[in-house]
Amino acid sequence: MEQTLSIIKPDAVERNLGDEIKDIFIKNHLKIKDSKKIHISKEEASEFYKVHQSKPFYDALCSYLSSGPIIVMILEGENAIKENRRLMGATNPKEAEEGTIRKLYGISIDKNSVHGSDSLENAKKEINFFFKN
Ligand code: CMP
């Protein structure tokens, strides 16, 4: 069984979409192994999104992720990384397929409601980042 990290971002938590989004994962055979609602600092967000540090949107991205509470989750299932990304849809909600989380709830490319790990290596790093034992 594969694990991946999912984040419900501030725009979705603010609109109380946490349970609706969790239901989508559960209905699609992704188990929520762990979940917590947290509010991270800009420094923590900068560390989390370090891979994007050379991008022009990096600073805004880190300010945004730390702007309000988020829900971080460990999802587990067969092909969990790919399956989560399929359920999320394209990064830009305008380009996301019908029925995907970002199409349903995303507001803009920044406020796109969810984050999901993009590879096995990053899934391990990202899970460890939020759920250190
Ligand atoms: P996420 O999957 O959390 O990973 C990085 C985030 O950067 C991405 O979702 C978007 O919300 C955000 N972002 C902002 N601008 C861009 C852009 N031009 N291209 C890609 N991602 C962007």
JSON list of C-alpha atoms and ligand atoms in Angstrom, two decimals:
[
{"chain": "A", "resi": 1, "resn": "MET", "atom": "CA", "xyz": [0.00, 0.00, 0.00]},
{"chain": "A", "resi": 2, "resn": "GLU", "atom": "CA", "xyz": [1.27, 3.45, -0.94]},
{"chain": "A", "resi": 3, "resn": "GLN", "atom": "CA", "xyz": [1.00, 6.58, 1.16]},
{"chain": "A", "resi": 4, "resn": "THR", "atom": "CA", "xyz": [0.86, 10.22, 0.09]},
{"chain": "A", "resi": 5, "resn": "LEU", "atom": "CA", "xyz": [0.48, 13.59, 1.75]},
{"chain": "A", "resi": 6, "resn": "SER", "atom": "CA", "xyz": [-2.59, 15.70, 1.15]},
{"chain": "A", "resi": 7, "resn": "ILE", "atom": "CA", "xyz": [-3.18, 19.26, 2.31]},
{"chain": "A", "resi": 8, "resn": "ILE", "atom": "CA", "xyz": [-6.52, 21.02, 2.39]},
{"chain": "A", "resi": 9, "resn": "LYS", "atom": "CA", "xyz": [-5.41, 24.61, 1.88]},
{"chain": "A", "resi": 10, "resn": "PRO", "atom": "CA", "xyz": [-6.63, 27.76, 3.70]},
{"chain": "A", "resi": 11, "resn": "ASP", "atom": "CA", "xyz": [-9.22, 28.71, 1.06]},
{"chain": "A", "resi": 12, "resn": "ALA", "atom": "CA", "xyz": [-11.01, 25.36, 1.49]},
{"chain": "A", "resi": 13, "resn": "VAL", "atom": "CA", "xyz": [-10.68, 25.14, 5.29]},
{"chain": "A", "resi": 14, "resn": "GLU", "atom": "CA", "xyz": [-12.07, 28.67, 5.53]},
{"chain": "A", "resi": 15, "resn": "ARG", "atom": "CA", "xyz": [-15.15, 27.58, 3.53]},
{"chain": "A", "resi": 16, "resn": "ASN", "atom": "CA", "xyz": [-15.58, 24.48, 5.76]},
{"chain": "A", "resi": 17, "resn": "LEU", "atom": "CA", "xyz": [-14.95, 22.11, 2.86]},
{"chain": "A", "resi": 18, "resn": "GLY", "atom": "CA", "xyz": [-12.75, 19.75, 4.87]},
{"chain": "A", "resi": 19, "resn": "ASP", "atom": "CA", "xyz": [-15.33, 16.99, 5.37]},
{"chain": "A", "resi": 20, "resn": "GLU", "atom": "CA", "xyz": [-16.61, 17.19, 1.76]},
{"chain": "A", "resi": 21, "resn": "ILE", "atom": "CA", "xyz": [-13.09, 16.83, 0.42]},
{"chain": "A", "resi": 22, "resn": "LYS", "atom": "CA", "xyz": [-12.30, 13.99, 2.84]},
{"chain": "A", "resi": 23, "resn": "ASP", "atom": "CA", "xyz": [-15.45, 12.19, 1.62]},
{"chain": "A", "resi": 24, "resn": "ILE", "atom": "CA", "xyz": [-14.12, 12.30, -1.95]},
{"chain": "A", "resi": 25, "resn": "PHE", "atom": "CA", "xyz": [-10.94, 10.52, -0.85]},
{"chain": "A", "resi": 26, "resn": "ILE", "atom": "CA", "xyz": [-12.85, 7.93, 1.21]},
{"chain": "A", "resi": 27, "resn": "LYS", "atom": "CA", "xyz": [-15.36, 7.20, -1.59]},
{"chain": "A", "resi": 28, "resn": "ASN", "atom": "CA", "xyz": [-12.43, 6.68, -3.95]},
{"chain": "A", "resi": 29, "resn": "HIS", "atom": "CA", "xyz": [-10.70, 4.09, -1.74]},
{"chain": "A", "resi": 30, "resn": "LEU", "atom": "CA", "xyz": [-8.09, 6.34, -0.18]},
{"chain": "A", "resi": 31, "resn": "LYS", "atom": "CA", "xyz": [-7.96, 5.78, 3.58]},
{"chain": "A", "resi": 32, "resn": "ILE", "atom": "CA", "xyz": [-7.21, 8.74, 5.84]},
{"chain": "A", "resi": 33, "resn": "LYS", "atom": "CA", "xyz": [-4.53, 7.23, 8.08]},
{"chain": "A", "resi": 34, "resn": "ASP", "atom": "CA", "xyz": [-3.88, 10.44, 9.98]},
{"chain": "A", "resi": 35, "resn": "SER", "atom": "CA", "xyz": [-5.25, 13.97, 9.88]},
{"chain": "A", "resi": 36, "resn": "LYS", "atom": "CA", "xyz": [-4.67, 17.18, 11.79]},
{"chain": "A", "resi": 37, "resn": "LYS", "atom": "CA", "xyz": [-5.67, 20.80, 11.51]},
{"chain": "A", "resi": 38, "resn": "ILE", "atom": "CA", "xyz": [-2.71, 23.13, 11.98]},
{"chain": "A", "resi": 39, "resn": "HIS", "atom": "CA", "xyz": [-1.65, 26.71, 11.30]},
{"chain": "A", "resi": 40, "resn": "ILE", "atom": "CA", "xyz": [1.96, 26.87, 10.09]},
{"chain": "A", "resi": 41, "resn": "SER", "atom": "CA", "xyz": [4.33, 29.84, 10.09]},
{"chain": "A", "resi": 42, "resn": "LYS", "atom": "CA", "xyz": [5.66, 31.42, 6.91]},
{"chain": "A", "resi": 43, "resn": "GLU", "atom": "CA", "xyz": [9.08, 29.92, 7.74]},
{"chain": "A", "resi": 44, "resn": "GLU", "atom": "CA", "xyz": [7.58, 26.43, 7.89]},
{"chain": "A", "resi": 45, "resn": "ALA", "atom": "CA", "xyz": [5.70, 27.01, 4.62]},
{"chain": "A", "resi": 46, "resn": "SER", "atom": "CA", "xyz": [8.96, 28.20, 2.99]},
{"chain": "A", "resi": 47, "resn": "GLU", "atom": "CA", "xyz": [10.67, 25.01, 4.11]},
{"chain": "A", "resi": 48, "resn": "PHE", "atom": "CA", "xyz": [7.80, 22.84, 2.88]},
{"chain": "A", "resi": 49, "resn": "TYR", "atom": "CA", "xyz": [7.70, 24.49, -0.58]},
{"chain": "A", "resi": 50, "resn": "LYS", "atom": "CA", "xyz": [11.51, 24.74, -0.88]},
{"chain": "A", "resi": 51, "resn": "VAL", "atom": "CA", "xyz": [11.45, 22.93, -4.26]},
{"chain": "A", "resi": 52, "resn": "HIS", "atom": "CA", "xyz": [9.69, 25.99, -5.65]},
{"chain": "A", "resi": 53, "resn": "GLN", "atom": "CA", "xyz": [12.14, 28.56, -4.24]},
{"chain": "A", "resi": 54, "resn": "SER", "atom": "CA", "xyz": [13.35, 29.70, -7.66]},
{"chain": "A", "resi": 55, "resn": "LYS", "atom": "CA", "xyz": [9.81, 30.30, -8.95]},
{"chain": "A", "resi": 56, "resn": "PRO", "atom": "CA", "xyz": [8.40, 33.83, -9.20]},
{"chain": "A", "resi": 57, "resn": "PHE", "atom": "CA", "xyz": [5.34, 32.80, -7.17]},
{"chain": "A", "resi": 58, "resn": "TYR", "atom": "CA", "xyz": [7.35, 31.31, -4.24]},
{"chain": "A", "resi": 59, "resn": "ASP", "atom": "CA", "xyz": [6.94, 34.15, -1.75]},
{"chain": "A", "resi": 60, "resn": "ALA", "atom": "CA", "xyz": [3.19, 34.52, -2.40]},
{"chain": "A", "resi": 61, "resn": "LEU", "atom": "CA", "xyz": [2.77, 30.75, -2.19]},
{"chain": "A", "resi": 62, "resn": "CYS", "atom": "CA", "xyz": [4.44, 30.59, 1.24]},
{"chain": "A", "resi": 63, "resn": "SER", "atom": "CA", "xyz": [2.47, 33.58, 2.54]},
{"chain": "A", "resi": 64, "resn": "TYR", "atom": "CA", "xyz": [-0.70, 31.94, 1.34]},
{"chain": "A", "resi": 65, "resn": "LEU", "atom": "CA", "xyz": [-0.12, 28.48, 2.89]},
{"chain": "A", "resi": 66, "resn": "SER", "atom": "CA", "xyz": [0.61, 30.16, 6.22]},
{"chain": "A", "resi": 67, "resn": "SER", "atom": "CA", "xyz": [-2.33, 32.60, 6.00]},
{"chain": "A", "resi": 68, "resn": "GLY", "atom": "CA", "xyz": [-4.81, 30.38, 7.88]},
{"chain": "A", "resi": 69, "resn": "PRO", "atom": "CA", "xyz": [-5.49, 26.86, 9.17]},
{"chain": "A", "resi": 70, "resn": "ILE", "atom": "CA", "xyz": [-4.82, 23.90, 6.91]},
{"chain": "A", "resi": 71, "resn": "ILE", "atom": "CA", "xyz": [-5.65, 20.20, 7.24]},
{"chain": "A", "resi": 72, "resn": "VAL", "atom": "CA", "xyz": [-2.75, 17.83, 6.59]},
{"chain": "A", "resi": 73, "resn": "MET", "atom": "CA", "xyz": [-3.48, 14.15, 5.98]},
{"chain": "A", "resi": 74, "resn": "ILE", "atom": "CA", "xyz": [-1.75, 10.90, 5.23]},
{"chain": "A", "resi": 75, "resn": "LEU", "atom": "CA", "xyz": [-3.73, 9.10, 2.52]},
{"chain": "A", "resi": 76, "resn": "GLU", "atom": "CA", "xyz": [-3.17, 5.41, 1.93]},
{"chain": "A", "resi": 77, "resn": "GLY", "atom": "CA", "xyz": [-4.28, 3.13, -0.88]},
{"chain": "A", "resi": 78, "resn": "GLU", "atom": "CA", "xyz": [-3.28, 1.45, -4.11]},
{"chain": "A", "resi": 79, "resn": "ASN", "atom": "CA", "xyz": [-1.36, 3.96, -6.26]},
{"chain": "A", "resi": 80, "resn": "ALA", "atom": "CA", "xyz": [-2.27, 6.62, -3.68]},
{"chain": "A", "resi": 81, "resn": "ILE", "atom": "CA", "xyz": [0.04, 9.28, -5.15]},
{"chain": "A", "resi": 82, "resn": "LYS", "atom": "CA", "xyz": [-1.36, 9.03, -8.67]},
{"chain": "A", "resi": 83, "resn": "GLU", "atom": "CA", "xyz": [-4.92, 8.48, -7.49]},
{"chain": "A", "resi": 84, "resn": "ASN", "atom": "CA", "xyz": [-4.82, 11.55, -5.25]},
{"chain": "A", "resi": 85, "resn": "ARG", "atom": "CA", "xyz": [-3.49, 13.65, -8.13]},
{"chain": "A", "resi": 86, "resn": "ARG", "atom": "CA", "xyz": [-6.24, 12.34, -10.42]},
{"chain": "A", "resi": 87, "resn": "LEU", "atom": "CA", "xyz": [-8.88, 13.28, -7.83]},
{"chain": "A", "resi": 88, "resn": "MET", "atom": "CA", "xyz": [-7.32, 16.74, -7.32]},
{"chain": "A", "resi": 89, "resn": "GLY", "atom": "CA", "xyz": [-7.24, 17.66, -11.03]},
{"chain": "A", "resi": 90, "resn": "ALA", "atom": "CA", "xyz": [-4.94, 20.15, -12.77]},
{"chain": "A", "resi": 91, "resn": "THR", "atom": "CA", "xyz": [-3.05, 22.77, -10.71]},
{"chain": "A", "resi": 92, "resn": "ASN", "atom": "CA", "xyz": [-5.07, 25.54, -12.34]},
{"chain": "A", "resi": 93, "resn": "PRO", "atom": "CA", "xyz": [-8.77, 24.99, -11.47]},
{"chain": "A", "resi": 94, "resn": "LYS", "atom": "CA", "xyz": [-9.69, 26.52, -14.86]},
{"chain": "A", "resi": 95, "resn": "GLU", "atom": "CA", "xyz": [-7.93, 23.60, -16.55]},
{"chain": "A", "resi": 96, "resn": "ALA", "atom": "CA", "xyz": [-9.12, 20.90, -14.15]},
{"chain": "A", "resi": 97, "resn": "GLU", "atom": "CA", "xyz": [-11.47, 18.17, -15.35]},
{"chain": "A", "resi": 98, "resn": "GLU", "atom": "CA", "xyz": [-15.12, 18.10, -14.29]},
{"chain": "A", "resi": 99, "resn": "GLY", "atom": "CA", "xyz": [-15.66, 16.35, -10.97]},
{"chain": "A", "resi": 100, "resn": "THR", "atom": "CA", "xyz": [-12.14, 16.91, -9.68]},
{"chain": "A", "resi": 101, "resn": "ILE", "atom": "CA", "xyz": [-11.58, 18.65, -6.34]},
{"chain": "A", "resi": 102, "resn": "ARG", "atom": "CA", "xyz": [-9.93, 21.69, -7.90]},
{"chain": "A", "resi": 103, "resn": "LYS", "atom": "CA", "xyz": [-12.69, 22.02, -10.51]},
{"chain": "A", "resi": 104, "resn": "LEU", "atom": "CA", "xyz": [-15.36, 21.74, -7.81]},
{"chain": "A", "resi": 105, "resn": "TYR", "atom": "CA", "xyz": [-13.79, 24.00, -5.18]},
{"chain": "A", "resi": 106, "resn": "GLY", "atom": "CA", "xyz": [-10.66, 25.77, -6.51]},
{"chain": "A", "resi": 107, "resn": "ILE", "atom": "CA", "xyz": [-10.82, 29.54, -6.82]},
{"chain": "A", "resi": 108, "resn": "SER", "atom": "CA", "xyz": [-7.56, 30.28, -8.67]},
{"chain": "A", "resi": 109, "resn": "ILE", "atom": "CA", "xyz": [-4.13, 28.77, -9.34]},
{"chain": "A", "resi": 110, "resn": "ASP", "atom": "CA", "xyz": [-3.03, 30.00, -5.88]},
{"chain": "A", "resi": 111, "resn": "LYS", "atom": "CA", "xyz": [-6.23, 29.20, -4.04]},
{"chain": "A", "resi": 112, "resn": "ASN", "atom": "CA", "xyz": [-6.58, 25.75, -5.57]},
{"chain": "A", "resi": 113, "resn": "SER", "atom": "CA", "xyz": [-7.92, 24.10, -2.38]},
{"chain": "A", "resi": 114, "resn": "VAL", "atom": "CA", "xyz": [-5.59, 21.09, -2.16]},
{"chain": "A", "resi": 115, "resn": "HIS", "atom": "CA", "xyz": [-1.99, 19.97, -2.44]},
{"chain": "A", "resi": 116, "resn": "GLY", "atom": "CA", "xyz": [-0.80, 16.43, -3.08]},
{"chain": "A", "resi": 117, "resn": "SER", "atom": "CA", "xyz": [2.67, 14.88, -3.26]},
{"chain": "A", "resi": 118, "resn": "ASP", "atom": "CA", "xyz": [3.89, 14.37, -6.83]},
{"chain": "A", "resi": 119, "resn": "SER", "atom": "CA", "xyz": [6.28, 11.41, -6.41]},
{"chain": "A", "resi": 120, "resn": "LEU", "atom": "CA", "xyz": [7.15, 8.60, -4.02]},
{"chain": "A", "resi": 121, "resn": "GLU", "atom": "CA", "xyz": [10.27, 10.46, -2.88]},
{"chain": "A", "resi": 122, "resn": "ASN", "atom": "CA", "xyz": [8.35, 13.67, -2.19]},
{"chain": "A", "resi": 123, "resn": "ALA", "atom": "CA", "xyz": [5.49, 11.79, -0.52]},
{"chain": "A", "resi": 124, "resn": "LYS", "atom": "CA", "xyz": [7.96, 10.34, 2.00]},
{"chain": "A", "resi": 125, "resn": "LYS", "atom": "CA", "xyz": [9.57, 13.74, 2.61]},
{"chain": "A", "resi": 126, "resn": "GLU", "atom": "CA", "xyz": [6.24, 15.55, 2.90]},
{"chain": "A", "resi": 127, "resn": "ILE", "atom": "CA", "xyz": [4.70, 12.96, 5.26]},
{"chain": "A", "resi": 128, "resn": "ASN", "atom": "CA", "xyz": [7.79, 13.16, 7.41]},
{"chain": "A", "resi": 129, "resn": "PHE", "atom": "CA", "xyz": [7.62, 16.96, 7.37]},
{"chain": "A", "resi": 130, "resn": "PHE", "atom": "CA", "xyz": [4.19, 17.03, 9.02]},
{"chain": "A", "resi": 131, "resn": "PHE", "atom": "CA", "xyz": [4.07, 13.70, 10.83]},
{"chain": "A", "resi": 132, "resn": "LYS", "atom": "CA", "xyz": [7.47, 13.17, 12.45]},
{"chain": "A", "resi": 133, "resn": "ASN", "atom": "CA", "xyz": [7.41, 10.32, 14.93]},
{"chain": "B", "resi": 1, "resn": "CMP", "atom": "P1", "xyz": [0.63, 22.89, -5.17]},
{"chain": "B", "resi": 1, "resn": "CMP", "atom": "O1", "xyz": [0.23, 21.56, -5.73]},
{"chain": "B", "resi": 1, "resn": "CMP", "atom": "O2", "xyz": [0.38, 23.13, -3.73]},
{"chain": "B", "resi": 1, "resn": "CMP", "atom": "O3", "xyz": [2.18, 23.14, -5.47]},
{"chain": "B", "resi": 1, "resn": "CMP", "atom": "C1", "xyz": [2.71, 24.43, -5.63]},
{"chain": "B", "resi": 1, "resn": "CMP", "atom": "C2", "xyz": [1.68, 25.49, -5.74]},
{"chain": "B", "resi": 1, "resn": "CMP", "atom": "O4", "xyz": [2.08, 26.71, -6.32]},
{"chain": "B", "resi": 1, "resn": "CMP", "atom": "C3", "xyz": [0.56, 25.02, -6.65]},
{"chain": "B", "resi": 1, "resn": "CMP", "atom": "O5", "xyz": [-0.17, 24.00, -6.00]},
{"chain": "B", "resi": 1, "resn": "CMP", "atom": "C4", "xyz": [-0.20, 26.32, -6.91]},
{"chain": "B", "resi": 1, "resn": "CMP", "atom": "O6", "xyz": [-1.22, 26.56, -5.95]},
{"chain": "B", "resi": 1, "resn": "CMP", "atom": "C5", "xyz": [0.89, 27.39, -6.70]},
{"chain": "B", "resi": 1, "resn": "CMP", "atom": "N1", "xyz": [1.14, 28.21, -7.89]},
{"chain": "B", "resi": 1, "resn": "CMP", "atom": "C6", "xyz": [1.01, 29.52, -7.96]},
{"chain": "B", "resi": 1, "resn": "CMP", "atom": "N2", "xyz": [1.32, 29.98, -9.19]},
{"chain": "B", "resi": 1, "resn": "CMP", "atom": "C7", "xyz": [1.66, 28.91, -9.92]},
{"chain": "B", "resi": 1, "resn": "CMP", "atom": "C8", "xyz": [2.08, 28.73, -11.28]},
{"chain": "B", "resi": 1, "resn": "CMP", "atom": "N3", "xyz": [2.20, 29.75, -12.12]},
{"chain": "B", "resi": 1, "resn": "CMP", "atom": "N4", "xyz": [2.35, 27.47, -11.69]},
{"chain": "B", "resi": 1, "resn": "CMP", "atom": "C9", "xyz": [2.23, 26.41, -10.84]},
{"chain": "B", "resi": 1, "resn": "CMP", "atom": "N5", "xyz": [1.85, 26.54, -9.53]},
{"chain": "B", "resi": 1, "resn": "CMP", "atom": "C10", "xyz": [1.55, 27.77, -9.09]}
]
